[in-house]
mmCIF file of C-alpha atoms in Angstrom:
data_model
loop_
_atom_site.group_PDB
_atom_site.id
_atom_site.type_symbol
_atom_site.label_atom_id
_atom_site.label_comp_id
_atom_site.label_asym_id
_atom_site.label_seq_id
_atom_site.Cartn_x
_atom_site.Cartn_y
_atom_site.Cartn_z
ATOM 1 C CA UNK A 1 -9.526 -6.577 -14.194
ATOM 2 C CA UNK A 2 -10.425 -9.957 -16.575
ATOM 3 C CA UNK A 3 -12.842 -9.567 -19.517
ATOM 4 C CA UNK A 4 -15.029 -12.334 -17.912
ATOM 5 C CA UNK A 5 -15.575 -10.177 -14.828
ATOM 6 C CA UNK A 6 -16.459 -7.091 -16.870
ATOM 7 C CA UNK A 7 -18.923 -9.280 -18.743
ATOM 8 C CA UNK A 8 -20.355 -10.536 -15.526
ATOM 9 C CA UNK A 9 -20.740 -6.775 -14.287
ATOM 10 C CA UNK A 10 -22.313 -5.779 -17.551
ATOM 11 C CA UNK A 11 -24.851 -8.628 -17.295
ATOM 12 C CA UNK A 12 -25.830 -7.882 -13.679
ATOM 13 C CA UNK A 13 -26.288 -4.353 -14.639
ATOM 14 C CA UNK A 14 -28.572 -5.145 -17.550
ATOM 15 C CA UNK A 15 -30.509 -7.309 -15.109
ATOM 16 C CA UNK A 16 -31.008 -4.506 -13.003
ATOM 17 C CA UNK A 17 -32.139 -2.154 -15.635
ATOM 18 C CA UNK A 18 -28.933 -0.141 -15.215
ATOM 19 C CA UNK A 19 -27.049 -1.238 -18.377
ATOM 20 C CA UNK A 20 -27.405 2.242 -19.938
ATOM 21 C CA UNK A 21 -26.164 4.120 -16.798
ATOM 22 C CA UNK A 22 -22.885 6.080 -17.153
ATOM 23 C CA UNK A 23 -20.240 4.493 -14.896
ATOM 24 C CA UNK A 24 -17.566 6.588 -12.895
ATOM 25 C CA UNK A 25 -14.816 4.516 -11.050
ATOM 26 C CA UNK A 26 -14.227 5.832 -7.514
ATOM 27 C CA UNK A 27 -10.929 5.439 -5.289
ATOM 28 C CA UNK A 28 -10.693 2.067 -3.330
ATOM 29 C CA UNK A 29 -9.448 1.122 -0.048
ATOM 30 C CA UNK A 30 -7.202 -1.427 1.314
ATOM 31 C CA UNK A 31 -9.493 -4.260 0.149
ATOM 32 C CA UNK A 32 -10.217 -6.018 -2.828
ATOM 33 C CA UNK A 33 -13.614 -4.054 -3.402
ATOM 34 C CA UNK A 34 -14.050 -1.680 -6.119
ATOM 35 C CA UNK A 35 -16.650 1.084 -6.234
ATOM 36 C CA UNK A 36 -18.278 2.992 -9.294
ATOM 37 C CA UNK A 37 -20.856 5.678 -9.333
ATOM 38 C CA UNK A 38 -23.753 5.011 -11.535
ATOM 39 C CA UNK A 39 -25.605 7.804 -13.332
ATOM 40 C CA UNK A 40 -28.940 6.352 -14.803
ATOM 41 C CA UNK A 41 -30.754 8.206 -17.258
ATOM 42 C CA UNK A 42 -33.488 8.657 -14.641
ATOM 43 C CA UNK A 43 -33.268 9.410 -10.953
ATOM 44 C CA UNK A 44 -30.248 10.055 -8.698
ATOM 45 C CA UNK A 45 -26.737 8.380 -8.720
ATOM 46 C CA UNK A 46 -26.101 4.924 -7.360
ATOM 47 C CA UNK A 47 -23.088 3.186 -6.068
ATOM 48 C CA UNK A 48 -22.054 -0.127 -7.814
ATOM 49 C CA UNK A 49 -19.984 -2.522 -5.332
ATOM 50 C CA UNK A 50 -17.737 -5.098 -7.009
ATOM 51 C CA UNK A 51 -16.343 -7.622 -4.488
ATOM 52 C CA UNK A 52 -14.729 -10.369 -6.415
ATOM 53 C CA UNK A 53 -15.194 -13.521 -4.410
ATOM 54 C CA UNK A 54 -12.053 -14.580 -2.615
ATOM 55 C CA UNK A 55 -10.265 -17.712 -2.008
ATOM 56 C CA UNK A 56 -10.711 -18.276 1.705
ATOM 57 C CA UNK A 57 -14.246 -18.729 3.238
ATOM 58 C CA UNK A 58 -15.909 -17.019 6.248
ATOM 59 C CA UNK A 59 -15.857 -18.348 9.579
ATOM 60 C CA UNK A 60 -18.621 -20.980 9.901
ATOM 61 C CA UNK A 61 -20.842 -20.288 13.065
ATOM 62 C CA UNK A 62 -20.185 -23.569 14.599
ATOM 63 C CA UNK A 63 -16.578 -24.083 13.807
ATOM 64 C CA UNK A 64 -14.391 -25.182 16.587
ATOM 65 C CA UNK A 65 -11.269 -23.182 17.626
ATOM 66 C CA UNK A 66 -9.189 -26.159 15.994
ATOM 67 C CA UNK A 67 -11.281 -25.821 12.943
ATOM 68 C CA UNK A 68 -10.906 -22.092 12.804
ATOM 69 C CA UNK A 69 -7.080 -22.420 12.905
ATOM 70 C CA UNK A 70 -7.139 -24.762 10.178
ATOM 71 C CA UNK A 71 -9.502 -22.498 8.120
ATOM 72 C CA UNK A 72 -6.939 -19.452 8.463
ATOM 73 C CA UNK A 73 -6.947 -15.857 9.241
ATOM 74 C CA UNK A 74 -10.607 -15.130 8.146
ATOM 75 C CA UNK A 75 -12.016 -18.026 10.060
ATOM 76 C CA UNK A 76 -9.847 -17.187 13.223
ATOM 77 C CA UNK A 77 -10.623 -13.409 13.183
ATOM 78 C CA UNK A 78 -14.438 -14.192 12.151
ATOM 79 C CA UNK A 79 -14.158 -12.062 8.979
ATOM 80 C CA UNK A 80 -16.848 -12.153 6.339
ATOM 81 C CA UNK A 81 -14.397 -12.867 3.641
ATOM 82 C CA UNK A 82 -15.822 -10.026 1.546
ATOM 83 C CA UNK A 83 -19.321 -11.674 1.315
ATOM 84 C CA UNK A 84 -21.847 -9.308 -0.204
ATOM 85 C CA UNK A 85 -24.753 -11.257 1.557
ATOM 86 C CA UNK A 86 -23.074 -9.876 4.896
ATOM 87 C CA UNK A 87 -23.261 -6.373 3.673
ATOM 88 C CA UNK A 88 -26.800 -6.667 2.431
ATOM 89 C CA UNK A 89 -28.167 -8.314 5.655
ATOM 90 C CA UNK A 90 -26.249 -5.933 7.961
ATOM 91 C CA UNK A 91 -27.557 -2.973 5.993
ATOM 92 C CA UNK A 92 -31.036 -3.929 6.152
ATOM 93 C CA UNK A 93 -30.841 -4.493 9.982
ATOM 94 C CA UNK A 94 -29.160 -1.298 10.605
ATOM 95 C CA UNK A 95 -31.839 0.646 8.491
ATOM 96 C CA UNK A 96 -34.526 -1.163 10.429
ATOM 97 C CA UNK A 97 -32.919 0.417 13.654
ATOM 98 C CA UNK A 98 -33.370 3.851 12.000
ATOM 99 C CA UNK A 99 -29.834 4.201 11.110
ATOM 100 C CA UNK A 100 -28.416 5.265 7.634
ATOM 101 C CA UNK A 101 -26.945 2.266 6.042
ATOM 102 C CA UNK A 102 -27.164 2.275 2.088
ATOM 103 C CA UNK A 103 -30.521 1.013 0.855
ATOM 104 C CA UNK A 104 -29.907 -2.137 -1.544
ATOM 105 C CA UNK A 105 -31.276 -1.486 -5.001
ATOM 106 C CA UNK A 106 -30.133 -4.937 -6.411
ATOM 107 C CA UNK A 107 -27.471 -7.595 -5.733
ATOM 108 C CA UNK A 108 -25.907 -11.039 -6.700
ATOM 109 C CA UNK A 109 -24.377 -12.192 -3.484
ATOM 110 C CA UNK A 110 -22.826 -15.238 -5.361
ATOM 111 C CA UNK A 111 -20.874 -13.212 -7.666
ATOM 112 C CA UNK A 112 -20.099 -10.347 -5.390
ATOM 113 C CA UNK A 113 -21.864 -7.731 -6.833
ATOM 114 C CA UNK A 114 -24.510 -5.216 -5.615
ATOM 115 C CA UNK A 115 -26.067 -1.541 -6.443
ATOM 116 C CA UNK A 116 -26.581 0.552 -3.552
ATOM 117 C CA UNK A 117 -28.144 3.953 -2.491
ATOM 118 C CA UNK A 118 -25.567 6.698 -3.040
ATOM 119 C CA UNK A 119 -25.194 8.564 0.493
ATOM 120 C CA UNK A 120 -23.010 11.191 -1.184
ATOM 121 C CA UNK A 121 -19.371 12.130 -0.845
ATOM 122 C CA UNK A 122 -19.282 14.020 2.585
ATOM 123 C CA UNK A 123 -17.166 11.620 4.447
ATOM 124 C CA UNK A 124 -16.097 12.664 7.773
ATOM 125 C CA UNK A 125 -12.524 12.573 6.759
ATOM 126 C CA UNK A 126 -12.862 14.912 3.835
ATOM 127 C CA UNK A 127 -15.093 17.321 5.768
ATOM 128 C CA UNK A 128 -12.717 17.745 8.501
ATOM 129 C CA UNK A 129 -9.750 18.194 6.276
ATOM 130 C CA UNK A 130 -11.903 20.965 4.439
ATOM 131 C CA UNK A 131 -12.142 22.919 7.958
ATOM 132 C CA UNK A 132 -15.398 21.721 9.104
ATOM 133 C CA UNK A 133 -16.049 21.854 12.790
ATOM 134 C CA UNK A 134 -15.364 18.178 13.985
ATOM 135 C CA UNK A 135 -17.613 18.364 16.997
ATOM 136 C CA UNK A 136 -20.970 17.829 15.555
ATOM 137 C CA UNK A 137 -19.727 15.108 13.438
ATOM 138 C CA UNK A 138 -18.478 13.083 16.565
ATOM 139 C CA UNK A 139 -21.471 14.088 18.395
ATOM 140 C CA UNK A 140 -23.509 12.422 15.647
ATOM 141 C CA UNK A 141 -21.323 9.394 15.579
ATOM 142 C CA UNK A 142 -21.522 9.014 19.336
ATOM 143 C CA UNK A 143 -25.406 9.294 19.000
ATOM 144 C CA UNK A 144 -25.281 6.419 16.379
ATOM 145 C CA UNK A 145 -23.275 4.274 18.634
ATOM 146 C CA UNK A 146 -25.617 4.808 21.628
ATOM 147 C CA UNK A 147 -28.365 3.894 19.490
ATOM 148 C CA UNK A 148 -26.698 0.637 18.448
ATOM 149 C CA UNK A 149 -25.742 -0.085 21.978
ATOM 150 C CA UNK A 150 -29.397 0.140 23.406
ATOM 151 C CA UNK A 151 -30.387 -2.837 21.056
ATOM 152 C CA UNK A 152 -29.776 -6.475 21.613
ATOM 153 C CA UNK A 153 -28.712 -7.818 18.264
ATOM 154 C CA UNK A 154 -30.062 -11.015 16.823
ATOM 155 C CA UNK A 155 -28.025 -14.022 16.236
ATOM 156 C CA UNK A 156 -28.870 -13.871 12.468
ATOM 157 C CA UNK A 157 -29.297 -10.820 10.529
ATOM 158 C CA UNK A 158 -31.886 -11.145 7.712
ATOM 159 C CA UNK A 159 -32.834 -8.397 4.866
ATOM 160 C CA UNK A 160 -33.392 -8.159 1.285
ATOM 161 C CA UNK A 161 -33.270 -12.009 0.766
ATOM 162 C CA UNK A 162 -29.725 -12.319 2.551
ATOM 163 C CA UNK A 163 -29.196 -13.931 5.835
ATOM 164 C CA UNK A 164 -25.862 -13.611 7.661
ATOM 165 C CA UNK A 165 -24.968 -14.625 11.229
ATOM 166 C CA UNK A 166 -23.947 -12.212 13.680
ATOM 167 C CA UNK A 167 -20.866 -14.086 15.481
ATOM 168 C CA UNK A 168 -19.268 -13.024 18.719
ATOM 169 C CA UNK A 169 -16.011 -11.271 18.703
ATOM 170 C CA UNK A 170 -14.828 -13.982 20.994
ATOM 171 C CA UNK A 171 -11.531 -14.929 22.768
ATOM 172 C CA UNK A 172 -10.369 -16.696 19.812
ATOM 173 C CA UNK A 173 -10.732 -13.856 17.420
ATOM 174 C CA UNK A 174 -9.435 -11.347 20.090
ATOM 175 C CA UNK A 175 -6.171 -13.402 20.589
ATOM 176 C CA UNK A 176 -5.914 -13.340 16.680
ATOM 177 C CA UNK A 177 -6.088 -9.713 16.803
ATOM 178 C CA UNK A 178 -3.326 -9.436 19.580
ATOM 179 C CA UNK A 179 -1.041 -11.977 17.934
ATOM 180 C CA UNK A 180 -0.888 -9.803 14.844
ATOM 181 C CA UNK A 181 1.342 -7.239 16.744
ATOM 182 C CA UNK A 182 3.983 -9.697 17.684
ATOM 183 C CA UNK A 183 4.100 -11.642 14.440
ATOM 184 C CA UNK A 184 4.429 -8.730 11.994
ATOM 185 C CA UNK A 185 6.002 -5.755 13.650
ATOM 186 C CA UNK A 186 9.433 -7.484 13.871
ATOM 187 C CA UNK A 187 9.403 -7.949 10.190
ATOM 188 C CA UNK A 188 8.921 -4.130 9.709
ATOM 189 C CA UNK A 189 11.206 -3.082 12.419
ATOM 190 C CA UNK A 190 13.737 -5.634 12.051
ATOM 191 C CA UNK A 191 16.047 -4.582 15.010
ATOM 192 C CA UNK A 192 13.146 -5.877 17.267
ATOM 193 C CA UNK A 193 12.993 -9.465 18.325
ATOM 194 C CA UNK A 194 10.441 -10.984 20.533
ATOM 195 C CA UNK A 195 11.794 -14.067 22.202
ATOM 196 C CA UNK A 196 9.910 -17.042 23.787
ATOM 197 C CA UNK A 197 9.867 -15.303 27.274
ATOM 198 C CA UNK A 198 8.396 -11.968 25.826
ATOM 199 C CA UNK A 199 5.892 -13.892 23.727
ATOM 200 C CA UNK A 200 4.798 -15.770 26.591
ATOM 201 C CA UNK A 201 4.374 -12.768 28.822
ATOM 202 C CA UNK A 202 2.522 -10.858 26.095
ATOM 203 C CA UNK A 203 0.095 -13.735 25.808
ATOM 204 C CA UNK A 204 -0.208 -13.907 29.637
ATOM 205 C CA UNK A 205 -0.890 -10.154 29.837
ATOM 206 C CA UNK A 206 -3.688 -10.062 27.223
ATOM 207 C CA UNK A 207 -5.476 -13.411 28.293
ATOM 208 C CA UNK A 208 -7.570 -11.769 30.955
ATOM 209 C CA UNK A 209 -8.358 -8.890 28.520
ATOM 210 C CA UNK A 210 -9.264 -11.346 26.050
ATOM 211 C CA UNK A 211 -11.778 -12.733 28.411
ATOM 212 C CA UNK A 212 -13.154 -9.128 29.405
ATOM 213 C CA UNK A 213 -13.781 -8.552 25.698
ATOM 214 C CA UNK A 214 -15.565 -11.896 24.982
ATOM 215 C CA UNK A 215 -17.702 -11.565 28.285
ATOM 216 C CA UNK A 216 -18.895 -8.120 27.237
ATOM 217 C CA UNK A 217 -19.756 -9.110 23.719
ATOM 218 C CA UNK A 218 -23.265 -7.854 23.687
ATOM 219 C CA UNK A 219 -23.794 -5.229 20.958
ATOM 220 C CA UNK A 220 -23.702 -4.784 17.157
ATOM 221 C CA UNK A 221 -20.232 -3.791 16.223
ATOM 222 C CA UNK A 222 -19.450 -2.172 13.027
ATOM 223 C CA UNK A 223 -15.815 -3.053 13.454
ATOM 224 C CA UNK A 224 -14.488 -0.384 11.124
ATOM 225 C CA UNK A 225 -16.255 2.531 12.533
ATOM 226 C CA UNK A 226 -13.966 5.777 11.719
ATOM 227 C CA UNK A 227 -13.765 8.887 9.809
ATOM 228 C CA UNK A 228 -13.218 7.128 6.533
ATOM 229 C CA UNK A 229 -16.388 5.024 6.599
ATOM 230 C CA UNK A 230 -18.934 7.646 8.186
ATOM 231 C CA UNK A 231 -20.921 10.270 5.989
ATOM 232 C CA UNK A 232 -22.485 13.196 7.182
ATOM 233 C CA UNK A 233 -26.208 13.382 6.271
ATOM 234 C CA UNK A 234 -27.137 16.890 7.870
ATOM 235 C CA UNK A 235 -30.589 16.609 6.223
ATOM 236 C CA UNK A 236 -31.660 13.690 8.387
ATOM 237 C CA UNK A 237 -32.572 13.596 12.158
ATOM 238 C CA UNK A 238 -30.659 12.292 15.091
ATOM 239 C CA UNK A 239 -28.492 9.081 14.600
ATOM 240 C CA UNK A 240 -29.617 8.997 10.950
ATOM 241 C CA UNK A 241 -27.385 11.902 10.317
ATOM 242 C CA UNK A 242 -24.640 9.459 10.208
ATOM 243 C CA UNK A 243 -24.256 7.241 7.021
ATOM 244 C CA UNK A 244 -22.528 3.976 7.466
ATOM 245 C CA UNK A 245 -20.248 2.164 5.007
ATOM 246 C CA UNK A 246 -18.098 -1.048 5.081
ATOM 247 C CA UNK A 247 -19.832 -2.886 8.064
ATOM 248 C CA UNK A 248 -19.692 -6.333 6.346
ATOM 249 C CA UNK A 249 -17.575 -7.747 8.899
ATOM 250 C CA UNK A 250 -19.716 -6.736 11.827
ATOM 251 C CA UNK A 251 -19.764 -8.906 14.806
ATOM 252 C CA UNK A 252 -21.525 -8.818 18.404
ATOM 253 C CA UNK A 253 -18.724 -7.239 20.537
ATOM 254 C CA UNK A 254 -18.035 -5.286 23.514
ATOM 255 C CA UNK A 255 -19.166 -1.626 23.585
ATOM 256 C CA UNK A 256 -15.677 -0.227 23.807
ATOM 257 C CA UNK A 257 -14.632 -1.763 20.483
ATOM 258 C CA UNK A 258 -16.380 0.727 18.058
ATOM 259 C CA UNK A 259 -15.519 3.551 20.608
ATOM 260 C CA UNK A 260 -11.950 2.648 20.078
ATOM 261 C CA UNK A 261 -12.411 2.608 16.261
ATOM 262 C CA UNK A 262 -13.848 6.031 16.383
ATOM 263 C CA UNK A 263 -11.494 7.574 18.759
ATOM 264 C CA UNK A 264 -8.319 5.940 17.896
ATOM 265 C CA UNK A 265 -8.652 6.691 14.238
ATOM 266 C CA UNK A 266 -5.303 5.627 12.426
ATOM 267 C CA UNK A 267 -5.799 7.882 9.655
ATOM 268 C CA UNK A 268 -6.497 11.313 11.401
ATOM 269 C CA UNK A 269 -5.544 12.891 14.623
ATOM 270 C CA UNK A 270 -8.215 12.559 17.456
ATOM 271 C CA UNK A 271 -7.070 14.783 20.137
ATOM 272 C CA UNK A 272 -7.080 13.950 23.894
ATOM 273 C CA UNK A 273 -9.817 16.783 24.142
ATOM 274 C CA UNK A 274 -12.042 15.456 21.622
ATOM 275 C CA UNK A 275 -11.692 11.773 22.910
ATOM 276 C CA UNK A 276 -12.676 12.935 26.537
ATOM 277 C CA UNK A 277 -15.563 15.103 24.933
ATOM 278 C CA UNK A 278 -16.816 12.275 22.833
ATOM 279 C CA UNK A 279 -16.758 9.783 25.838
ATOM 280 C CA UNK A 280 -18.383 12.208 27.986
ATOM 281 C CA UNK A 281 -21.181 12.776 25.517
ATOM 282 C CA UNK A 282 -21.434 8.591 25.265
ATOM 283 C CA UNK A 283 -21.978 8.467 28.900
ATOM 284 C CA UNK A 284 -24.245 11.190 29.161
ATOM 285 C CA UNK A 285 -26.456 9.513 26.636
ATOM 286 C CA UNK A 286 -26.108 6.114 28.489
ATOM 287 C CA UNK A 287 -26.566 7.236 32.148
ATOM 288 C CA UNK A 288 -27.186 3.666 33.205
ATOM 289 C CA UNK A 289 -23.856 2.438 31.934
ATOM 290 C CA UNK A 290 -21.110 1.717 34.436
ATOM 291 C CA UNK A 291 -18.682 4.450 33.670
ATOM 292 C CA UNK A 292 -15.745 3.101 35.624
ATOM 293 C CA UNK A 293 -15.878 -0.374 34.364
ATOM 294 C CA UNK A 294 -16.587 0.660 30.570
ATOM 295 C CA UNK A 295 -13.652 3.099 30.806
ATOM 296 C CA UNK A 296 -11.300 0.576 32.108
ATOM 297 C CA UNK A 297 -12.587 -1.831 29.300
ATOM 298 C CA UNK A 298 -12.268 1.018 26.784
ATOM 299 C CA UNK A 299 -8.472 1.449 27.822
ATOM 300 C CA UNK A 300 -7.748 -2.176 27.831
ATOM 301 C CA UNK A 301 -9.543 -3.174 24.486
ATOM 302 C CA UNK A 302 -8.439 0.181 23.060
ATOM 303 C CA UNK A 303 -4.920 -1.008 23.641
ATOM 304 C CA UNK A 304 -5.573 -4.268 21.933
ATOM 305 C CA UNK A 305 -7.297 -2.638 19.035
ATOM 306 C CA UNK A 306 -4.340 -0.199 18.500
ATOM 307 C CA UNK A 307 -1.825 -3.155 18.745
ATOM 308 C CA UNK A 308 -3.834 -4.934 16.140
ATOM 309 C CA UNK A 309 -4.009 -2.227 13.710
ATOM 310 C CA UNK A 310 0.006 -1.607 14.084
ATOM 311 C CA UNK A 311 0.322 -5.396 13.360
ATOM 312 C CA UNK A 312 -2.187 -5.087 10.350
ATOM 313 C CA UNK A 313 -0.268 -1.870 8.921
ATOM 314 C CA UNK A 314 3.147 -3.747 9.435
ATOM 315 C CA UNK A 315 1.675 -6.667 7.436
ATOM 316 C CA UNK A 316 0.494 -4.180 4.652
ATOM 317 C CA UNK A 317 3.956 -2.483 4.388
ATOM 318 C CA UNK A 318 6.089 -5.855 4.409
ATOM 319 C CA UNK A 319 3.781 -8.475 2.718
ATOM 320 C CA UNK A 320 1.584 -6.381 0.607
ATOM 321 C CA UNK A 321 3.995 -3.552 -0.489
ATOM 322 C CA UNK A 322 1.831 -0.827 0.722
ATOM 323 C CA UNK A 323 4.358 1.523 2.272
ATOM 324 C CA UNK A 324 1.794 4.518 2.807
ATOM 325 C CA UNK A 325 0.472 2.554 5.879
ATOM 326 C CA UNK A 326 3.880 3.073 7.772
ATOM 327 C CA UNK A 327 2.885 7.004 7.937
ATOM 328 C CA UNK A 328 -0.150 6.088 10.094
ATOM 329 C CA UNK A 329 1.969 4.393 12.787
ATOM 330 C CA UNK A 330 3.313 7.054 14.869
ATOM 331 C CA UNK A 331 -0.350 8.500 15.441
ATOM 332 C CA UNK A 332 -1.275 4.727 16.914
ATOM 333 C CA UNK A 333 1.553 4.858 19.203
ATOM 334 C CA UNK A 334 0.500 8.012 20.698
ATOM 335 C CA UNK A 335 -3.037 6.542 21.168
ATOM 336 C CA UNK A 336 -1.502 3.567 22.649
ATOM 337 C CA UNK A 337 0.279 5.649 25.055
ATOM 338 C CA UNK A 338 -2.965 7.224 26.199
ATOM 339 C CA UNK A 339 -4.586 3.763 26.869
ATOM 340 C CA UNK A 340 -1.340 2.626 28.631
ATOM 341 C CA UNK A 341 -1.604 5.582 31.096
ATOM 342 C CA UNK A 342 -4.419 3.839 32.773
ATOM 343 C CA UNK A 343 -2.742 2.446 36.074
ATOM 344 C CA UNK A 344 -4.698 -0.979 35.640
ATOM 345 C CA UNK A 345 -2.606 -1.436 32.543
ATOM 346 C CA UNK A 346 0.814 -0.830 34.102
ATOM 347 C CA UNK A 347 2.112 -4.366 33.508
ATOM 348 C CA UNK A 348 1.270 -4.086 29.971
ATOM 349 C CA UNK A 349 3.017 -0.693 29.701
ATOM 350 C CA UNK A 350 6.048 -2.152 31.311
ATOM 351 C CA UNK A 351 5.956 -4.977 28.651
ATOM 352 C CA UNK A 352 6.049 -2.571 25.840
ATOM 353 C CA UNK A 353 8.825 -0.262 27.502
ATOM 354 C CA UNK A 354 10.925 -3.346 27.853
ATOM 355 C CA UNK A 355 10.424 -4.728 24.421
ATOM 356 C CA UNK A 356 9.705 -1.834 22.184
ATOM 357 C CA UNK A 357 12.005 0.741 22.389
ATOM 358 C CA UNK A 358 10.851 4.676 21.914
ATOM 359 C CA UNK A 359 12.928 4.735 18.459
ATOM 360 C CA UNK A 360 10.751 1.713 17.183
ATOM 361 C CA UNK A 361 7.484 3.448 17.713
ATOM 362 C CA UNK A 362 7.618 5.565 14.625
#
């Protein structure tokens, strides 16, 4: 990290009255964000988030599809480009709904810096690795999703001096998600070739699913709702028992999307039994939901989400030289098989069977 960035961080901490706090680096993720735990002389620990501004801009709310294509991947996918004001505004809105997003102690959105409430170290993923019973955790995660799905979110999120538009996960963004698979998987599996006919059929099969996803965009979507981004807070009540992280790319999306993120978790096995129990709990808490229609959309959009993640992981391995992501891919293929077991997706299953041999699904 440059000395200029370190100077900027030190000045920010000084302005927040935290220049004397002990700083402890924390492990990062696949993004450019860095985290430290701060230990002030008085009071409890805090989290220092450092998100250096990136070159590409987030998606303008009124951009046309052509403008988004010219703007690049962040605009097409409607990503926040790491903007701290997106995190601050979303965190405040989530807390106002009774959910446990971190409280914002200080922020400088222009420079990509923020000090957050420390929700602790009890990530779902680590607790389960250490032998915790996974069902109470997933039951809590479902309860938090049900809380979110009962609320019509605003077009603009505003909190703590930050404003951020909550855009739709629209057909353009969904198509961008699907295209990652056909663009990047052949670069990882070099024996694969998707010719013009296969690519055209791929697009035709997904187009009605993109339309279903866009038409159903009605709830706040965390977008990265899985065991590495959820913290267990058993001292709190109800949906607030689930601490939320990494939600800065939130959109308004179909309810099935975050269900897929939770139950098609790339980094840990979610058994078919746990998936069924969690979905059953979701529908028990949402008795007015159209179970048959939402289940069908869960399978269809789940298959899209899994294909998207396979494409992202192929990109991480081949373009970004992060080979560890290849180890997660066999699990994703298993989830995809579950989704494609839905008879309504028979044509899509046939595409995979013709174009991606079993020995390439590793």
